[in-house]
Amino acid sequence: MSTVRDHFIKQAMEKTRLDEFLMNRLRDAGYGGAEISRTPLGTRITIFALRPGLVIGRGGTIIKALSKELQEKFKVPNPQIAVADIPVPELNPYIMASRIALAMQRGIHFRRATFWALERIMRAGALGAEVKISGKLTSERARYEKYRVGYLPKSGDPAMKYVKSAVYHLLLKPGIYGIKVTILPPGVEFPDKIELKEAAEEVQVEEGEEKSEEGVG
């Protein structure tokens, strides 16, 4: 049992490392996540981006270099990369986390940026969304604030299947901030979804101390 569990933990860690690498490497392309699947011929990777051309490059130069890096740095067997557009950026947690980060870089207060993001996400049709900001928010101590609106399952099969989340780290003068955006996209039906209309009108706020300045849970 522990062997199976260790295998899944290792896979999750590798996926996280790969995701962080792609996010940093393809920041200018508007990286929106990646889907990775193993095939008999190798590894199929679909990269979602706001500007696919910046992932591909002229004559495929960037995507070829990226494929080589994945093979050499991450030991990904025979990576076959495809690039897909993001039809609704407001429903992509990577994009919205990066937009909150950009707003904070420009000096906009994190709460204002968070409420703006939640409004855009819900207006795009999401059933629920959550934004968690951690770091030195209002004092020298690391803490977090979490804002949730709408319906968002936290555990079980629905959460694993449908809920999407992304973490973005931002370095400002006070230190490192973590921005985690979680979205439940439209078109998902749940038997226990009872008070969606009422919940969607109210933003729930949670505050607490962060164990690590860099961590986002």
XYZ file of N, CA and C in Angstrom:
651
model
N 0.826 -1.207 0.000
C 0.000 0.000 0.000
C 0.863 1.261 0.000
N 1.922 1.236 0.845
C 2.803 2.397 0.926
C 3.538 2.624 -0.386
N 3.837 1.530 -1.111
C 4.517 1.657 -2.400
C 3.640 2.390 -3.399
N 2.366 2.053 -3.433
C 1.419 2.723 -4.326
C 1.285 4.186 -3.938
N 1.162 4.440 -2.633
C 1.035 5.810 -2.151
C 2.279 6.623 -2.493
N 3.448 6.043 -2.263
C 4.701 6.727 -2.581
C 4.800 7.039 -4.068
N 4.296 6.119 -4.890
C 4.318 6.323 -6.335
C 3.487 7.547 -6.721
N 2.285 7.655 -6.130
C 1.409 8.782 -6.441
C 1.985 10.096 -5.913
N 2.610 10.033 -4.735
C 3.244 11.227 -4.174
C 4.382 11.695 -5.074
N 5.185 10.744 -5.549
C 6.295 11.075 -6.445
C 5.787 11.686 -7.747
N 4.714 11.106 -8.298
C 4.127 11.636 -9.528
C 3.627 13.062 -9.332
N 2.965 13.300 -8.193
C 2.431 14.630 -7.892
C 3.556 15.651 -7.757
N 4.653 15.256 -7.112
C 5.794 16.155 -6.943
C 6.447 16.476 -8.281
N 6.563 15.479 -9.137
C 7.141 15.689 -10.466
C 6.260 16.624 -11.290
N 4.939 16.434 -11.187
C 3.993 17.287 -11.914
C 4.104 18.731 -11.429
N 4.267 18.920 -10.110
C 4.400 20.262 -9.543
C 5.679 20.931 -10.023
N 6.784 20.200 -10.018
C 8.064 20.741 -10.491
C 7.983 21.136 -11.960
N 7.376 20.279 -12.749
C 7.232 20.535 -14.177
C 6.338 21.747 -14.415
N 5.269 21.837 -13.629
C 4.330 22.946 -13.752
C 5.010 24.273 -13.423
N 5.801 24.295 -12.352
C 6.519 25.510 -11.961
C 7.528 25.922 -13.033
N 8.203 24.931 -13.608
C 9.171 25.212 -14.670
C 8.479 25.848 -15.874
N 7.371 25.244 -16.304
C 6.644 25.759 -17.465
C 6.071 27.146 -17.193
N 5.590 27.364 -15.962
C 5.035 28.669 -15.615
C 6.096 29.760 -15.714
N 7.292 29.485 -15.197
C 8.378 30.464 -15.260
C 8.901 30.643 -16.681
N 9.004 29.550 -17.395
C 9.550 29.573 -18.759
C 8.611 30.262 -19.745
N 7.287 30.090 -19.530
C 6.293 30.581 -20.493
C 5.441 31.709 -19.924
N 6.008 32.462 -19.005
C 5.267 33.558 -18.357
C 4.752 34.565 -19.383
N 5.603 34.951 -20.329
C 5.213 35.946 -21.334
C 4.161 35.420 -22.304
N 4.059 34.103 -22.411
C 3.073 33.502 -23.320
C 1.694 33.402 -22.676
N 1.596 33.757 -21.393
C 0.328 33.619 -20.692
C 0.026 32.162 -20.399
N 0.967 31.507 -19.717
C 0.832 30.082 -19.401
C -0.432 29.822 -18.598
N -1.213 28.826 -19.044
C -2.473 28.504 -18.384
C -2.585 27.062 -17.957
N -1.444 26.425 -17.684
C -1.477 25.039 -17.228
C -1.139 24.056 -18.331
N -0.987 22.794 -17.942
C -0.639 21.749 -18.905
C -1.295 20.435 -18.516
N -1.661 19.670 -19.523
C -2.178 18.316 -19.316
C -1.110 17.338 -19.782
N -0.769 16.385 -18.923
C 0.310 15.442 -19.221
C -0.226 14.021 -19.186
N 0.062 13.265 -20.227
C -0.373 11.860 -20.269
C 0.724 11.003 -20.891
N 0.899 9.819 -20.338
C 1.897 8.882 -20.857
C 1.276 8.040 -21.965
N 2.011 7.828 -23.029
C 1.563 6.986 -24.138
C 2.663 5.971 -24.444
N 2.342 4.934 -25.208
C 3.380 3.957 -25.578
C 4.537 4.585 -26.350
N 4.262 5.721 -27.001
C 5.289 6.379 -27.810
C 6.075 7.438 -27.041
N 5.630 7.758 -25.825
C 6.323 8.788 -25.065
C 5.389 9.531 -24.132
N 5.588 10.835 -24.018
C 4.788 11.671 -23.116
C 4.113 12.780 -23.908
N 2.796 12.801 -23.855
C 2.044 13.851 -24.549
C 1.768 14.990 -23.572
N 2.181 16.184 -23.945
C 1.994 17.364 -23.097
C 1.229 18.422 -23.885
N 0.055 18.789 -23.381
C -0.721 19.865 -23.993
C -0.573 21.100 -23.126
N 0.002 22.145 -23.684
C 0.224 23.394 -22.961
C -0.847 24.398 -23.367
N -1.516 24.966 -22.375
C -2.532 25.987 -22.625
C -1.901 27.363 -22.430
N -2.159 28.261 -23.389
C -1.534 29.579 -23.320
C -2.416 30.635 -23.974
N -2.312 31.862 -23.450
C -3.046 32.980 -24.051
C -2.458 33.354 -25.401
N -1.133 33.203 -25.522
C -0.439 33.541 -26.769
C 0.347 32.317 -27.244
N -0.335 31.378 -27.904
C 0.310 30.127 -28.336
C 1.551 30.330 -29.191
N 1.564 31.410 -29.971
C 2.708 31.673 -30.835
C 4.006 31.828 -30.072
N 3.919 32.337 -28.825
C 5.117 32.518 -28.009
C 5.589 31.212 -27.381
N 4.754 30.187 -27.444
C 5.170 28.855 -26.994
C 5.832 28.105 -28.143
N 5.305 28.325 -29.337
C 5.809 27.614 -30.522
C 7.099 28.244 -31.041
N 7.088 29.569 -31.208
C 8.253 30.259 -31.746
C 8.310 30.180 -33.266
N 9.100 31.031 -33.858
C 9.231 31.043 -35.322
C 9.878 29.749 -35.804
N 9.157 29.061 -36.671
C 9.665 27.791 -37.187
C 9.715 26.692 -36.140
N 8.995 26.899 -35.031
C 8.965 25.887 -33.975
C 10.201 25.859 -33.099
N 10.992 26.949 -33.134
C 12.264 26.957 -32.399
C 12.074 26.844 -30.885
N 11.092 27.575 -30.354
C 10.893 27.577 -28.896
C 10.380 26.234 -28.413
N 9.411 25.681 -29.134
C 8.817 24.412 -28.699
C 9.830 23.263 -28.805
N 10.725 23.345 -29.786
C 11.775 22.324 -29.914
C 12.764 22.412 -28.757
N 13.139 23.650 -28.412
C 14.062 23.852 -27.291
C 13.415 23.411 -25.981
N 12.114 23.684 -25.851
C 11.373 23.297 -24.654
C 11.318 21.780 -24.515
N 11.085 21.118 -25.631
C 11.040 19.653 -25.643
C 12.385 19.065 -25.206
N 13.466 19.677 -25.681
C 14.806 19.212 -25.321
C 15.073 19.411 -23.827
N 14.644 20.575 -23.301
C 14.825 20.863 -21.876
C 14.068 19.869 -21.000
N 12.843 19.556 -21.403
C 12.034 18.612 -20.625
C 12.680 17.229 -20.600
N 13.275 16.875 -21.724
C 13.916 15.566 -21.831
C 15.189 15.507 -20.986
N 15.965 16.584 -21.010
C 17.258 16.583 -20.325
C 17.147 16.905 -18.833
N 16.345 17.925 -18.484
C 16.255 18.359 -17.087
C 15.306 17.513 -16.249
N 14.207 17.076 -16.882
C 13.176 16.360 -16.122
C 13.062 14.887 -16.504
N 13.931 14.450 -17.419
C 13.929 13.047 -17.860
C 12.560 12.608 -18.389
N 11.857 13.532 -19.053
C 10.561 13.201 -19.656
C 10.821 12.402 -20.927
N 10.325 11.173 -21.015
C 10.600 10.348 -22.196
C 9.856 10.831 -23.437
N 10.615 11.124 -24.494
C 10.069 11.505 -25.794
C 8.875 12.459 -25.683
N 9.083 13.680 -25.177
C 7.969 14.616 -25.023
C 7.397 15.075 -26.363
N 6.088 14.958 -26.510
C 5.374 15.427 -27.702
C 4.461 16.563 -27.258
N 4.846 17.791 -27.595
C 4.155 18.969 -27.079
C 3.145 19.507 -28.084
N 1.928 19.725 -27.597
C 0.886 20.400 -28.372
C 0.519 21.677 -27.617
N 0.078 22.692 -28.347
C -0.273 23.974 -27.728
C -1.732 24.294 -28.020
N -2.467 24.690 -26.983
C -3.886 25.014 -27.134
C -4.169 26.408 -26.585
N -5.120 27.084 -27.213
C -5.534 28.417 -26.777
C -6.411 28.307 -25.529
N -6.563 29.405 -24.801
C -7.441 29.458 -23.631
C -8.683 30.245 -24.025
N -9.828 29.583 -24.210
C -11.020 30.273 -24.713
C -11.577 31.330 -23.762
N -11.576 31.041 -22.456
C -12.091 32.003 -21.466
C -11.025 32.181 -20.377
N -10.175 33.189 -20.494
C -9.086 33.384 -19.528
C -9.571 33.523 -18.087
N -10.764 34.104 -17.902
C -11.287 34.329 -16.550
C -11.624 33.033 -15.821
N -11.718 31.926 -16.549
C -12.002 30.633 -15.930
C -10.736 29.792 -15.757
N -9.584 30.404 -16.016
C -8.307 29.704 -15.878
C -7.587 30.205 -14.626
N -7.363 29.349 -13.629
C -6.753 29.810 -12.373
C -5.329 30.341 -12.531
N -4.570 29.807 -13.478
C -3.210 30.301 -13.715
C -3.249 31.761 -14.173
N -4.130 32.029 -15.129
C -4.230 33.384 -15.677
C -4.691 34.363 -14.609
N -5.708 33.976 -13.837
C -6.239 34.892 -12.831
C -5.252 35.110 -11.685
N -4.500 34.078 -11.319
C -3.471 34.246 -10.282
C -2.379 35.201 -10.761
N -1.996 35.077 -12.021
C -0.957 35.959 -12.569
C -1.461 37.393 -12.682
N -2.771 37.567 -12.946
C -3.336 38.917 -13.034
C -3.401 39.585 -11.658
N -3.697 38.797 -10.633
C -3.661 39.339 -9.273
C -2.232 39.759 -8.932
N -1.265 38.918 -9.287
C 0.147 39.220 -9.027
C 0.573 40.494 -9.745
N 0.150 40.643 -10.991
C 0.499 41.834 -11.765
C -0.087 43.087 -11.121
N -1.329 42.978 -10.643
C -1.965 44.116 -9.974
C -1.198 44.498 -8.709
N -0.781 43.495 -7.940
C -0.018 43.763 -6.718
C 1.336 44.382 -7.040
N 1.959 43.941 -8.132
C 3.233 44.525 -8.558
C 3.073 46.003 -8.888
N 1.895 46.360 -9.378
C 1.622 47.756 -9.747
C 1.187 48.600 -8.559
N 1.171 47.994 -7.371
C 0.835 48.751 -6.173
C -0.614 48.692 -5.760
N -1.429 47.907 -6.456
C -2.836 47.768 -6.089
C -2.942 46.871 -4.857
N -3.767 47.260 -3.897
C -3.917 46.494 -2.660
C -4.422 45.091 -2.970
N -3.885 44.109 -2.233
C -4.204 42.712 -2.541
C -5.696 42.410 -2.414
N -6.383 43.069 -1.470
C -7.821 42.812 -1.321
C -8.591 43.323 -2.530
N -8.221 44.497 -2.994
C -8.889 45.058 -4.174
C -8.663 44.163 -5.385
N -7.425 43.692 -5.553
C -7.105 42.803 -6.677
C -7.869 41.487 -6.568
N -8.012 40.985 -5.341
C -8.726 39.728 -5.115
C -10.204 39.853 -5.448
N -10.851 40.915 -4.959
C -12.273 41.101 -5.245
C -12.523 41.311 -6.736
N -11.601 42.021 -7.381
C -11.722 42.220 -8.836
C -11.669 40.876 -9.551
N -10.712 40.028 -9.147
C -10.557 38.719 -9.786
C -11.783 37.842 -9.561
N -12.291 37.808 -8.331
C -13.472 36.993 -8.033
C -14.680 37.446 -8.846
N -14.821 38.758 -8.986
C -15.943 39.286 -9.776
C -15.839 38.853 -11.236
N -14.638 38.935 -11.794
C -14.442 38.539 -13.192
C -14.683 37.044 -13.385
N -14.215 36.248 -12.433
C -14.377 34.792 -12.518
C -15.853 34.409 -12.495
N -16.594 34.969 -11.548
C -18.010 34.633 -11.421
C -18.817 35.175 -12.596
N -18.429 36.341 -13.093
C -19.128 36.918 -14.247
C -18.930 36.054 -15.493
N -17.807 35.329 -15.547
C -17.532 34.448 -16.691
C -18.338 33.156 -16.622
N -19.058 32.941 -15.507
C -19.932 31.773 -15.413
C -19.502 30.712 -14.428
N -18.416 30.953 -13.686
C -17.950 29.955 -12.718
C -19.014 29.689 -11.662
N -19.058 28.458 -11.172
C -19.994 28.106 -10.103
C -19.453 28.507 -8.736
N -18.144 28.609 -8.643
C -17.527 29.009 -7.387
C -16.062 29.332 -7.586
N -15.498 30.092 -6.660
C -14.084 30.458 -6.768
C -13.540 30.818 -5.394
N -12.231 30.653 -5.256
C -11.557 31.006 -4.005
C -10.191 31.576 -4.329
N -9.814 32.624 -3.611
C -8.479 33.208 -3.739
C -7.851 33.241 -2.352
N -6.649 32.696 -2.246
C -5.908 32.732 -0.989
C -4.597 33.475 -1.214
N -4.389 34.523 -0.432
C -3.156 35.304 -0.506
C -2.388 35.091 0.787
N -1.112 34.745 0.702
C -0.306 34.556 1.909
C 0.998 35.327 1.806
N 1.518 35.712 2.958
C 2.745 36.488 3.017
C 2.617 37.570 4.073
N 3.478 38.578 4.019
C 3.403 39.698 4.966
C 2.350 40.689 4.467
N 1.107 40.417 4.800
C -0.006 41.182 4.244
C -0.193 42.532 4.933
N -0.290 42.521 6.256
C -0.529 43.774 6.982
C 0.435 43.964 8.147
N 1.375 43.043 8.312
C 2.342 43.149 9.409
C 3.620 42.420 9.010
N 4.556 42.332 9.939
C 5.821 41.654 9.673
C 5.683 40.141 9.704
N 4.582 39.654 10.297
C 4.381 38.209 10.396
C 3.659 37.683 9.168
N 4.073 36.504 8.735
C 3.419 35.886 7.580
C 2.039 35.387 7.989
N 1.048 35.710 7.196
C -0.312 35.273 7.459
C -1.016 35.083 6.127
N -2.270 34.670 6.178
C -3.009 34.506 4.932
C -4.422 35.047 5.074
N -4.996 35.401 3.949
C -6.408 35.752 3.868
C -6.999 34.965 2.712
N -8.172 34.404 2.952
C -8.822 33.550 1.962
C -10.222 34.089 1.680
N -10.550 34.235 0.399
C -11.851 34.765 -0.011
C -12.532 33.751 -0.923
N -13.764 33.415 -0.574
C -14.486 32.403 -1.346
C -15.872 32.914 -1.715
N -16.303 32.580 -2.935
C -17.639 32.954 -3.385
C -18.234 31.801 -4.181
N -19.547 31.603 -4.062
C -20.212 30.543 -4.805
C -20.024 29.180 -4.172
N -20.127 28.150 -4.987
C -20.086 26.756 -4.523
C -18.745 26.138 -4.889
N -18.072 25.544 -3.920
C -16.745 24.985 -4.168
C -16.532 23.745 -3.300
N -16.674 22.540 -3.875
C -16.435 21.323 -3.094
C -14.966 21.216 -2.715
N -14.697 20.807 -1.476
C -13.333 20.768 -0.966
C -12.714 19.383 -0.998
N -13.537 18.353 -1.082
C -12.989 17.001 -1.050
C -13.873 16.063 -1.852
N -13.398 14.834 -2.023
C -14.178 13.837 -2.735
C -13.934 13.858 -4.233
N -14.648 12.997 -4.921
C -14.486 12.829 -6.363
C -14.773 14.102 -7.156
N -15.856 14.864 -6.846
C -16.133 16.090 -7.605
C -14.986 17.091 -7.554
N -14.392 17.240 -6.361
C -13.280 18.180 -6.223
C -12.085 17.741 -7.063
N -11.801 16.438 -7.079
C -10.685 15.905 -7.855
C -10.927 16.066 -9.352
N -12.176 15.860 -9.773
C -12.498 15.851 -11.201
C -12.624 17.238 -11.813
N -13.310 18.141 -11.111
C -13.750 19.377 -11.750
C -13.062 20.650 -11.261
N -12.671 20.687 -10.005
C -12.094 21.912 -9.457
C -10.673 22.107 -9.984
N -10.380 23.330 -10.435
C -9.053 23.654 -10.967
C -8.382 24.679 -10.058
N -7.088 24.511 -9.839
C -6.380 25.475 -8.996
C -4.965 25.698 -9.504
N -4.418 26.837 -9.133
C -3.050 27.183 -9.527
C -2.439 28.066 -8.452
N -1.128 27.958 -8.295
C -0.389 28.765 -7.317
C 0.642 29.614 -8.044
N 0.716 30.877 -7.663
C 1.652 31.813 -8.279
C 2.434 32.484 -7.150
N 3.755 32.501 -7.249
C 4.580 33.149 -6.230
C 5.103 34.482 -6.757
N 5.057 35.467 -5.887
C 5.393 36.834 -6.266
C 6.366 37.422 -5.249
N 7.444 38.011 -5.737
C 8.430 38.637 -4.852
C 8.252 40.152 -4.878
N 7.917 40.712 -3.720
C 7.835 42.158 -3.548
C 8.807 42.567 -2.434
N 8.904 43.857 -2.140
C 9.860 44.331 -1.132
C 9.714 43.650 0.230
N 8.487 43.470 0.749
C 8.350 42.829 2.069
C 8.729 41.350 2.082
N 8.710 40.706 0.916
C 9.031 39.281 0.859
C 8.252 38.560 -0.226
N 8.160 37.242 -0.070
C 7.472 36.422 -1.067
C 6.005 36.259 -0.690
N 5.140 36.424 -1.683
C 3.704 36.235 -1.499
C 3.253 35.033 -2.319
N 2.313 34.305 -1.778
C 1.723 33.192 -2.506
C 0.294 33.530 -2.881
N -0.065 33.266 -4.110
C -1.424 33.516 -4.590
C -1.974 32.205 -5.123
N -2.999 31.700 -4.482
C -3.631 30.460 -4.933
C -5.058 30.757 -5.376
N -5.365 30.411 -6.614
C -6.707 30.613 -7.168
C -7.324 29.255 -7.464
N -8.543 29.063 -6.997
C -9.277 27.821 -7.216
C -10.615 28.147 -7.867
N -10.961 27.411 -8.923
C -12.176 27.706 -9.688
C -12.962 26.432 -9.974
N -14.277 26.512 -9.783
C -15.181 25.458 -10.239
C -15.863 25.982 -11.496
N -15.531 25.440 -12.676
C -16.066 25.968 -13.936
C -17.561 25.711 -14.094
N -18.189 26.396 -15.046
C -19.624 26.202 -15.278
C -19.925 24.845 -15.908
N -21.199 24.454 -15.846
C -21.640 23.233 -16.515
C -21.466 21.968 -15.722
N -21.117 22.082 -14.442
C -20.937 20.901 -13.591
C -22.144 20.772 -12.668
N -22.723 19.584 -12.606
C -23.892 19.345 -11.758
C -23.510 18.461 -10.574
N -23.986 18.837 -9.379
C -23.752 18.060 -8.167
C -25.071 17.809 -7.454
N -25.261 16.606 -6.914
C -26.496 16.328 -6.184
C -26.619 17.112 -4.884
N -25.474 17.511 -4.292
C -25.529 18.204 -3.003
C -25.444 19.714 -3.135
N -25.509 20.222 -4.376
C -25.414 21.667 -4.601
C -26.793 22.279 -4.372
N -27.025 22.788 -3.158
C -28.359 23.220 -2.782
C -28.485 24.741 -2.743
N -27.517 25.408 -2.106
C -27.662 26.832 -1.857
C -26.744 27.663 -2.740
N -26.620 27.286 -4.005
C -25.696 27.970 -4.913
C -26.060 29.433 -5.094
N -27.344 29.731 -5.340
C -27.752 31.110 -5.603
C -27.466 32.012 -4.406
N -27.786 31.510 -3.201
C -27.538 32.312 -2.015
C -26.042 32.500 -1.781
N -25.279 31.410 -1.950
C -23.839 31.468 -1.679
C -23.120 32.372 -2.659
N -23.607 32.421 -3.900
C -22.929 33.197 -4.935
C -22.977 34.690 -4.660
N -23.932 35.137 -3.823
C -24.076 36.554 -3.542
C -23.126 37.026 -2.442
N -22.539 36.104 -1.703
C -21.777 36.458 -0.518
C -20.333 35.983 -0.615
N -19.402 36.884 -0.316
C -17.990 36.518 -0.275
C -17.639 36.112 1.150
N -17.150 34.889 1.306
C -16.755 34.400 2.628
C -15.270 34.682 2.837
N -14.932 35.195 4.000
C -13.556 35.597 4.291
C -13.003 34.763 5.440
N -11.767 34.304 5.272
C -11.080 33.546 6.330
C -9.675 34.097 6.477
N -9.227 34.254 7.718
C -7.887 34.766 7.982
C -7.149 33.822 8.926
N -5.824 33.846 8.875
C -5.043 33.011 9.776
C -3.565 33.259 9.606
N -2.768 32.644 10.468
C -1.315 32.766 10.385
C -0.765 31.698 9.462
N 0.189 32.079 8.649
C 0.815 31.153 7.709
C 2.029 30.533 8.369
N 2.157 29.204 8.256
C 3.298 28.511 8.865
C 4.601 28.881 8.181
N 4.522 29.082 6.858
C 5.718 29.445 6.095
C 5.388 30.624 5.223
N 6.289 31.567 5.086
C 6.041 32.758 4.291
C 5.855 32.432 2.833
N 6.434 31.323 2.394
C 6.370 30.998 0.985
C 5.256 30.020 0.685
N 4.685 29.427 1.681
C 3.723 28.354 1.450
C 2.336 28.846 1.181
N 1.632 28.117 0.350
C 0.223 28.357 0.109
C -0.468 27.031 0.200
N -1.366 26.876 1.163
C -2.036 25.598 1.303
C -3.421 25.619 0.763
